[in-house]
Coordinates of N, CA and C in Angstrom, one line a residue:
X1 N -8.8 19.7 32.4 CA -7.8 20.7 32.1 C -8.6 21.8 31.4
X2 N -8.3 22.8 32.2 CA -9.1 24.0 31.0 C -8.8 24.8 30.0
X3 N -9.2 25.0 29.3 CA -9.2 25.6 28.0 C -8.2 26.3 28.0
X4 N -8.1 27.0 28.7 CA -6.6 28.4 29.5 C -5.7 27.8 29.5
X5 N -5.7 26.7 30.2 CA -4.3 26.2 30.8 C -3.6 25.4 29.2
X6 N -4.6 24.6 28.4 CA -4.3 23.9 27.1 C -3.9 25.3 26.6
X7 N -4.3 26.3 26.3 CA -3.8 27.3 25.6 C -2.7 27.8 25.8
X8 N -2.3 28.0 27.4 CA -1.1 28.6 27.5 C 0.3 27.7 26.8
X9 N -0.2 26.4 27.1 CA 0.6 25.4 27.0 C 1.4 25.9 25.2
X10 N 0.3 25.6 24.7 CA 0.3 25.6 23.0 C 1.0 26.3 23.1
X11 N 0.6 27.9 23.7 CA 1.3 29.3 23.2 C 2.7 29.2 23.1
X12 N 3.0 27.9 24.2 CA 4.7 28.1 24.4 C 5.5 28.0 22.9
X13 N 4.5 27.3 22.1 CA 5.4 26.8 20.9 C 5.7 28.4 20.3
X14 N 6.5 28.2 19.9 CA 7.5 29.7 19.1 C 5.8 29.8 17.3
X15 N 5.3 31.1 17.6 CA 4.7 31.9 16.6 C 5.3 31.6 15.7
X16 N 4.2 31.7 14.4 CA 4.5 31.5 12.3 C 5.6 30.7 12.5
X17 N 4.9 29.2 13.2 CA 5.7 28.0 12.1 C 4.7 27.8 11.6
X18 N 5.2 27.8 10.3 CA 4.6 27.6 8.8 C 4.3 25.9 8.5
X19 N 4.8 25.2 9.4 CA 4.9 23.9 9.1 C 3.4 23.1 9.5
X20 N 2.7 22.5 9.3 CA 1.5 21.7 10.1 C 1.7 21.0 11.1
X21 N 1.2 21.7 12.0 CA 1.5 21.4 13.8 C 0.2 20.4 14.0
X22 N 0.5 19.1 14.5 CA -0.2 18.0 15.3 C 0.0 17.8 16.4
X23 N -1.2 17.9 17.3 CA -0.8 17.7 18.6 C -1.4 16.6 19.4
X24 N -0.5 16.1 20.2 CA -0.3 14.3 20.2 C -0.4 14.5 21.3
X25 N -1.5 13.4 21.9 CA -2.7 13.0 23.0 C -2.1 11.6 23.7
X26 N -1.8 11.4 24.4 CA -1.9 10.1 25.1 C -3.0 10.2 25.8
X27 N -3.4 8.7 26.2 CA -4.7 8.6 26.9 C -4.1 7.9 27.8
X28 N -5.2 7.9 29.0 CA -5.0 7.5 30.1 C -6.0 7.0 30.6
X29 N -6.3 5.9 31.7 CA -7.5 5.1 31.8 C -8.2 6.6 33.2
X30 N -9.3 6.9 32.8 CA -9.9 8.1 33.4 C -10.6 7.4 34.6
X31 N -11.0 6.1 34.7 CA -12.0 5.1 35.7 C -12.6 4.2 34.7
X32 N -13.5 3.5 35.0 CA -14.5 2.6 34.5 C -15.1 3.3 33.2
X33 N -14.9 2.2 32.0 CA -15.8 2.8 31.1 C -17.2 3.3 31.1
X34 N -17.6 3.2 32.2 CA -19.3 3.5 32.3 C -19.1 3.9 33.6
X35 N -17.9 4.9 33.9 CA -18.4 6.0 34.9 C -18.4 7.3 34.1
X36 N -19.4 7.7 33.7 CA -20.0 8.7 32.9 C -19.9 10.3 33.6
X37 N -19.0 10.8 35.3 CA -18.4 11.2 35.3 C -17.3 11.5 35.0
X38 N -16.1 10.3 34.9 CA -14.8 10.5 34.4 C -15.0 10.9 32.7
X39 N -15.5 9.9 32.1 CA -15.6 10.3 30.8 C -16.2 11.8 30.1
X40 N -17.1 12.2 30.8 CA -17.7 13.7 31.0 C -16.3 14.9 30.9
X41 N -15.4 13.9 31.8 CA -14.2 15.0 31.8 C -13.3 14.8 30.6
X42 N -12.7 13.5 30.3 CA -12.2 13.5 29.2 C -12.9 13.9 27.8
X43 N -14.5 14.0 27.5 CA -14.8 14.9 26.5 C -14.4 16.5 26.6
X44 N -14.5 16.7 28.1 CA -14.4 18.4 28.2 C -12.5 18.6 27.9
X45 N -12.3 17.8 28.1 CA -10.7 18.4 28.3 C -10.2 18.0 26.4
X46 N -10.9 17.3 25.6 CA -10.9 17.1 24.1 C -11.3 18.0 23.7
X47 N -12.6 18.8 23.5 CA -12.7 19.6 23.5 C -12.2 20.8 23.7
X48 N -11.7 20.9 24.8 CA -11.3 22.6 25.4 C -9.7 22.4 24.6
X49 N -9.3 21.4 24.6 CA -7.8 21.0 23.9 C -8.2 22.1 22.2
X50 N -9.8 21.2 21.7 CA -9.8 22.1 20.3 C -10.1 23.2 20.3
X51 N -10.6 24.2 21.0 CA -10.8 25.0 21.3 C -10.0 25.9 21.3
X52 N -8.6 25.3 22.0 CA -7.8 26.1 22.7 C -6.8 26.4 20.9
X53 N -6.7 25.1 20.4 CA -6.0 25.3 18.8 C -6.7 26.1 17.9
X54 N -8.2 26.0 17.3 CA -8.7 26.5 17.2 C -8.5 28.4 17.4
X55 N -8.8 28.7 18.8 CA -8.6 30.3 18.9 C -6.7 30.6 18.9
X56 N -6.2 29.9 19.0 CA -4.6 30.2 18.8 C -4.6 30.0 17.0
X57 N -4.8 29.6 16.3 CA -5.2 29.4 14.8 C -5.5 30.4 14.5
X58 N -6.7 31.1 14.8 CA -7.5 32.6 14.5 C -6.5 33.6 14.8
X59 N -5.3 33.9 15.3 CA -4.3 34.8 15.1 C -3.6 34.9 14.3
X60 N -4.0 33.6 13.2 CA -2.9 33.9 12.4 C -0.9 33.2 12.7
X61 N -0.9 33.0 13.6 CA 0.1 33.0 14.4 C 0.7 31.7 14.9
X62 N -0.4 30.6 14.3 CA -0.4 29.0 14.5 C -0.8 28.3 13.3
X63 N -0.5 27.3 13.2 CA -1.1 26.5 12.1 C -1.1 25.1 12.9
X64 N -1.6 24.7 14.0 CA -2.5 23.5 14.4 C -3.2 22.8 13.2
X65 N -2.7 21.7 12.7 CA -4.1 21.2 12.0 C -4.7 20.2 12.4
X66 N -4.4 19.7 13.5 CA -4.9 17.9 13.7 C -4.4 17.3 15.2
X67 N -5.1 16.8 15.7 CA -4.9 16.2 17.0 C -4.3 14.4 16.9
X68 N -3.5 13.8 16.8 CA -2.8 12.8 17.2 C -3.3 12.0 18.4
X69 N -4.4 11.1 17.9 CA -4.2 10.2 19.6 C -3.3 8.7 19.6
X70 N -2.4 8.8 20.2 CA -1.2 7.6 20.7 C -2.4 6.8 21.5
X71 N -3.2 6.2 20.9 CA -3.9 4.8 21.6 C -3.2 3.6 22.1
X72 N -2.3 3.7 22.4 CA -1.0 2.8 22.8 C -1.5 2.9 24.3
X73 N -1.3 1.4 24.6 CA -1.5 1.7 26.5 C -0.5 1.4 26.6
X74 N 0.2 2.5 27.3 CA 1.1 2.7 27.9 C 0.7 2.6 29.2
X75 N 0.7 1.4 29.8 CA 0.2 0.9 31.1 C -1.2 1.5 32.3
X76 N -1.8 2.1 30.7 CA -2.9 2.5 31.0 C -4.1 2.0 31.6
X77 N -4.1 0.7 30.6 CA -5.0 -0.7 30.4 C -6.2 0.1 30.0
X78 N -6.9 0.7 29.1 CA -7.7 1.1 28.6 C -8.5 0.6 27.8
X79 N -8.3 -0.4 27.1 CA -8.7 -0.9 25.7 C -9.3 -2.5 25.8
X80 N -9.0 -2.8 26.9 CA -8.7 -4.4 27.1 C -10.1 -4.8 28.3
X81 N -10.9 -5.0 27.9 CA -12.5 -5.6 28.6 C -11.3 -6.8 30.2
X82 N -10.5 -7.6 29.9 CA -10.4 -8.0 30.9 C -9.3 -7.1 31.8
X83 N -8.7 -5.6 31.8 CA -8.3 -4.9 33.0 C -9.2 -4.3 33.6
X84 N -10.8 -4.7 33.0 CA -11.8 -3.8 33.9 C -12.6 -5.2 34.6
X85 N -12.1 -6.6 34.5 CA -12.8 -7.6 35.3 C -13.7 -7.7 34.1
X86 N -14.2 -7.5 33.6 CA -15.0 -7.4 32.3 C -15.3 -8.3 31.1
X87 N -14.7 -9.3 31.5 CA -14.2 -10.3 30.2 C -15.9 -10.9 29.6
X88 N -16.8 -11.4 30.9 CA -18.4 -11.5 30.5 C -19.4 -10.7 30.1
X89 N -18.8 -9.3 30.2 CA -19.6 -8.0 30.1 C -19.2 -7.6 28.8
X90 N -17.9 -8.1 27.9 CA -17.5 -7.4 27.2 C -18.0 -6.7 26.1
X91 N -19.2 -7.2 25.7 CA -20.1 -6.5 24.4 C -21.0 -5.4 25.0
X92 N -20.9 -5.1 26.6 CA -22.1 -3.9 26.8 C -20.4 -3.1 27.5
X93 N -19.7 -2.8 27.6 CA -18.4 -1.8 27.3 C -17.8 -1.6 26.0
X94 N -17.9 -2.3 25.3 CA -17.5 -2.3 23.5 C -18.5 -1.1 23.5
X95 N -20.3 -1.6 23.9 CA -21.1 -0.3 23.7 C -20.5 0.7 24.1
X96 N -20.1 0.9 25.5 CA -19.9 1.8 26.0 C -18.5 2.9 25.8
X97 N -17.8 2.1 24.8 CA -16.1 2.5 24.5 C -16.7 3.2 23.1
X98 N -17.7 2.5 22.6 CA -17.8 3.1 21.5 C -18.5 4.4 21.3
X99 N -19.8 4.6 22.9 CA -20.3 6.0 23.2 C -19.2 7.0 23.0
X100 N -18.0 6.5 24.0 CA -16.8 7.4 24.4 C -16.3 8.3 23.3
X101 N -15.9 7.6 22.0 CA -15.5 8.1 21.1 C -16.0 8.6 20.3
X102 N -17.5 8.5 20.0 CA -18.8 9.5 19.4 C -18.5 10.3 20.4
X103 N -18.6 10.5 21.7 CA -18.5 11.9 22.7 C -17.6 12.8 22.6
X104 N -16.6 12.1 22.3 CA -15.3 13.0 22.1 C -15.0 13.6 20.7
X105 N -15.5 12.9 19.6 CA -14.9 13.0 18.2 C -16.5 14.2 18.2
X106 N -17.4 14.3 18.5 CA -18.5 15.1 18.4 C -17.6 16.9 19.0
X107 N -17.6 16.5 20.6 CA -17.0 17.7 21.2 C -15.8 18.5 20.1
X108 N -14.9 17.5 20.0 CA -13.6 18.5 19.2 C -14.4 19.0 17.9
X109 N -15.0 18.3 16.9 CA -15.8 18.5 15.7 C -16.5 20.3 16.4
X110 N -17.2 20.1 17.0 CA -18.3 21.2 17.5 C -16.9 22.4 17.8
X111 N -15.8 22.4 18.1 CA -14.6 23.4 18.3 C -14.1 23.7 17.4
X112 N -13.9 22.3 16.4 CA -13.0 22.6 15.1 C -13.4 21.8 14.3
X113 N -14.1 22.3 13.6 CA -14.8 21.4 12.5 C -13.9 21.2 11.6
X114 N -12.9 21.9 11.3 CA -11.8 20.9 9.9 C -10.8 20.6 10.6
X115 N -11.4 19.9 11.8 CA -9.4 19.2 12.5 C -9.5 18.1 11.6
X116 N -8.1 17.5 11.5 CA -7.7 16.4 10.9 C -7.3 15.6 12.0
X117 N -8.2 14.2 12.6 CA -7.8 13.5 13.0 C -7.3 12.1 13.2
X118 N -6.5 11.8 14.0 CA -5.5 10.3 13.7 C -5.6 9.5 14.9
X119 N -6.1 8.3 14.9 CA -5.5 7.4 16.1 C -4.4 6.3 15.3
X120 N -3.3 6.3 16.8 CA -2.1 5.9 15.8 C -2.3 4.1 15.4
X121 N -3.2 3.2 16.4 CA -3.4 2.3 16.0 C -5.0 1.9 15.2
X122 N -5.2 1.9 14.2 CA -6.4 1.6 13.6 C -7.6 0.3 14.6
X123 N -8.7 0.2 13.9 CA -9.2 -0.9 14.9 C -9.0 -2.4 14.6
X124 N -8.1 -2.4 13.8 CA -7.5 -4.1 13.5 C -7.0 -4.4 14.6
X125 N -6.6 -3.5 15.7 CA -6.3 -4.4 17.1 C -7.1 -4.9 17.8
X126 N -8.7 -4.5 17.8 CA -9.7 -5.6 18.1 C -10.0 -6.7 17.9
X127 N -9.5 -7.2 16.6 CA -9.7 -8.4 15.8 C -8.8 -9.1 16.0
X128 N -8.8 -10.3 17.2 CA -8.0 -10.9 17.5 C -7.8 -12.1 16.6
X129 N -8.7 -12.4 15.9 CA -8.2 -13.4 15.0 C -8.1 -12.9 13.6
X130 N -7.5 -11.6 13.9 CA -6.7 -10.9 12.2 C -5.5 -12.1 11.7
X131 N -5.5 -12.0 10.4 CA -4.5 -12.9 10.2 C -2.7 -12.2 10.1
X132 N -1.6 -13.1 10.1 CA -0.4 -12.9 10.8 C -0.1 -11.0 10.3
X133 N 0.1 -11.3 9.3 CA 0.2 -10.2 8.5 C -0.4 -8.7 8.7
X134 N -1.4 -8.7 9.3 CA -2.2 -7.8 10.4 C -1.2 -7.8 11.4
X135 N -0.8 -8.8 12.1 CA -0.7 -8.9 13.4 C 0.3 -7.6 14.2
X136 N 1.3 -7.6 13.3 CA 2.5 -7.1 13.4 C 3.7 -7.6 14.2
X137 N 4.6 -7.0 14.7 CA 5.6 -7.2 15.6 C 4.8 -7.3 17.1
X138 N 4.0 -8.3 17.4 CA 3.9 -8.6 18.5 C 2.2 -7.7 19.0
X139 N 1.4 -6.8 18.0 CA 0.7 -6.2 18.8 C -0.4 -7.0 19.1
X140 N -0.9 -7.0 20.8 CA -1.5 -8.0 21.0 C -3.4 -7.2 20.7
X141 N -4.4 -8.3 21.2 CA -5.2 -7.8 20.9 C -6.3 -6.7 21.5
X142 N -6.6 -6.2 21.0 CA -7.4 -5.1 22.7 C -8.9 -5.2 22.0
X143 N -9.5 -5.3 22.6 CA -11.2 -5.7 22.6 C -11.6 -4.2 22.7
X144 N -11.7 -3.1 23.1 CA -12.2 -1.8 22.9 C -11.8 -0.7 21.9
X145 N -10.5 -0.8 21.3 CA -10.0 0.1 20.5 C -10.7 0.1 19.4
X146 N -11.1 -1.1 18.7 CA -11.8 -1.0 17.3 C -13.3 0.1 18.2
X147 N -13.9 -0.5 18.8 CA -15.2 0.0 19.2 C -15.0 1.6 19.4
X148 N -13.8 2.5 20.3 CA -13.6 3.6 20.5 C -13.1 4.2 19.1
X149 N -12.6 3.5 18.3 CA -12.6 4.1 16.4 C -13.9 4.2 16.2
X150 N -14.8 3.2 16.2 CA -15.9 3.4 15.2 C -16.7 4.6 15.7
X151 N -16.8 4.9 17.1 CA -17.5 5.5 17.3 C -16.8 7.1 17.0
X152 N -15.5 7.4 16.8 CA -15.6 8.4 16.5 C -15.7 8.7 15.0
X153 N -15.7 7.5 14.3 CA -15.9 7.6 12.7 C -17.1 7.5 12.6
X154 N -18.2 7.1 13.5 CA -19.4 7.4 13.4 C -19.8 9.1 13.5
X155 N -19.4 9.6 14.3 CA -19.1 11.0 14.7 C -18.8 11.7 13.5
X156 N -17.8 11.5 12.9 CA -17.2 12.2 11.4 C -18.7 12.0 10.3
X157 N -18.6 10.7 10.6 CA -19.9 10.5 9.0 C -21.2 11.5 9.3
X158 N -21.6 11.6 10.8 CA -22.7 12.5 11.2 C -22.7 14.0 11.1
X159 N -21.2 14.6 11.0 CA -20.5 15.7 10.4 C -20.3 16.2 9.4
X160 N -21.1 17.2 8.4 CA -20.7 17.3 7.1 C -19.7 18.4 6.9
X161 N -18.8 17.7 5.9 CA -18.1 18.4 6.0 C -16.4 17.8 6.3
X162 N -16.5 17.3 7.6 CA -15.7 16.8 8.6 C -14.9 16.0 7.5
X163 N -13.5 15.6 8.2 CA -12.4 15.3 7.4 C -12.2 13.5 8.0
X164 N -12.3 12.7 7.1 CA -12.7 11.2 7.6 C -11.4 11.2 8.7
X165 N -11.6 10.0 9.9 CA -10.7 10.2 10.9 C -9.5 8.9 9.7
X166 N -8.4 9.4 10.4 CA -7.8 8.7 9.9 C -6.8 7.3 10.6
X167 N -6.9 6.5 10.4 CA -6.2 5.3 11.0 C -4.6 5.2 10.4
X168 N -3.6 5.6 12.0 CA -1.9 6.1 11.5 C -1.8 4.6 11.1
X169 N -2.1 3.7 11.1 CA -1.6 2.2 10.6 C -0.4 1.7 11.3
X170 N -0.2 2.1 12.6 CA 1.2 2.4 13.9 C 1.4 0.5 13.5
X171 N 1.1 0.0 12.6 CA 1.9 -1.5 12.3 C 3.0 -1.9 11.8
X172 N 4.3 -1.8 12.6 CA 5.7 -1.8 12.0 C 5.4 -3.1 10.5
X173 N 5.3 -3.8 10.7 CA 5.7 -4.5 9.3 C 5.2 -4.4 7.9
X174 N 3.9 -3.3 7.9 CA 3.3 -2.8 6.7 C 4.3 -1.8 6.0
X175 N 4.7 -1.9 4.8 CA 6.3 -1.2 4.2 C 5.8 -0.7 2.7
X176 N 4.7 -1.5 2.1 CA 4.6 -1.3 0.9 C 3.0 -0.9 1.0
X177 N 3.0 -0.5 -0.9 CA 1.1 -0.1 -0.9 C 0.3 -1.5 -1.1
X178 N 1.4 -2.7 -1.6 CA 0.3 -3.6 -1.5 C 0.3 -4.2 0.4
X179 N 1.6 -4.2 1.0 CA 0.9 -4.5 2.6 C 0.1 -3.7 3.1
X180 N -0.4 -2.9 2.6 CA -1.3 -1.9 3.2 C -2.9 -2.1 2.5
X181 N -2.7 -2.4 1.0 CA -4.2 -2.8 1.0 C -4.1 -3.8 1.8
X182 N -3.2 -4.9 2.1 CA -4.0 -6.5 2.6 C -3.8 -5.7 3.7
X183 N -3.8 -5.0 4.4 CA -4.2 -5.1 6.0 C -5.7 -4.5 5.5
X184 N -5.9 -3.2 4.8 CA -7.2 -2.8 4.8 C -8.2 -3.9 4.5

């Protein structure tokens, strides 16, 4: 998607809302984690997304602060070593999920260095043997999502400056500040 097209899109929102505008990303499985064409495109289209907030920002006229990714597969199958046949391979795609997310959290950084960003489920969904309390209402486990976090929090820490990524904690039964340290 190009830079243009993400821009016109933005533009539609109605000028000087004063309020902090996030804009919320679904992902979609682009091909094989290690086809390094498709992923090539989903950095460019991360990027050109910040870009595009970024120069609409510079008018004065927007207040974009932060990009939203809904890591939710939505019948994506993205996250999960066995929708790619994968299940023996799965620690050299973990590598590779985790490239993804350095690639991407680098690109938007290099556009907009004070975005504030969120994936809505943290990487406790990797950890299939989190205990119940983690678990939540049913969320099962995905074997690449922790790895596609680290790597963009690897990305942030290589950033100075840069605003730590933030994990939305999308786990319905965390309600209080002490369910929230025991998940952390």
């Amino acid at each position: 998607v190009s830079k243009q097209t993400l821009k016109d899109q933005l533009a539609e929102l109605p000028e000087g809302i004063t309020k902090e505008v996030y804009i919320e990303v679904v992902m979609d499985r682009p091909g094989d984690v290690r086809d390094d064409g498709a992923w090539t495109t989903v950095t460019s289209n991360f990027t050109n997304l910040a870009q595009a907030a970024t120069e609409l920002n510079s008018t004065g006229n927007y207040n974009f602060k932060g990009i939203v990714i809904d890591n939710e597969d939505y019948n994506s199958e993205i996250f999960d070593c066995e929708n790619y046949n994968a299940v023996s391979e799965c620690d050299s795609y973990k590598d590779k999920m985790y490239q993804r997310g350095k690639d991407i959290m680098r690109g938007v950084l290099e556009a907009w260095p004070d975005v504030i960003m969120m994936q809505m489920h943290g990487p406790y969904t990797s950890d299939c043997d989190r205990p119940d309390y983690i678990a939540g209402v049913g969320v099962p486990c995905f074997d690449l999502k922790g790895s596609f976090f680290a790597g963009m929090v690897q990305a942030v820490s290589e950033t100075p400056g840069a605003h730590p990524l933030l994990n939305g904690g999308q786990d319905y039964i965390l309600y209080s500040p002490n369910d929230f340290q025991k998940h952390y």
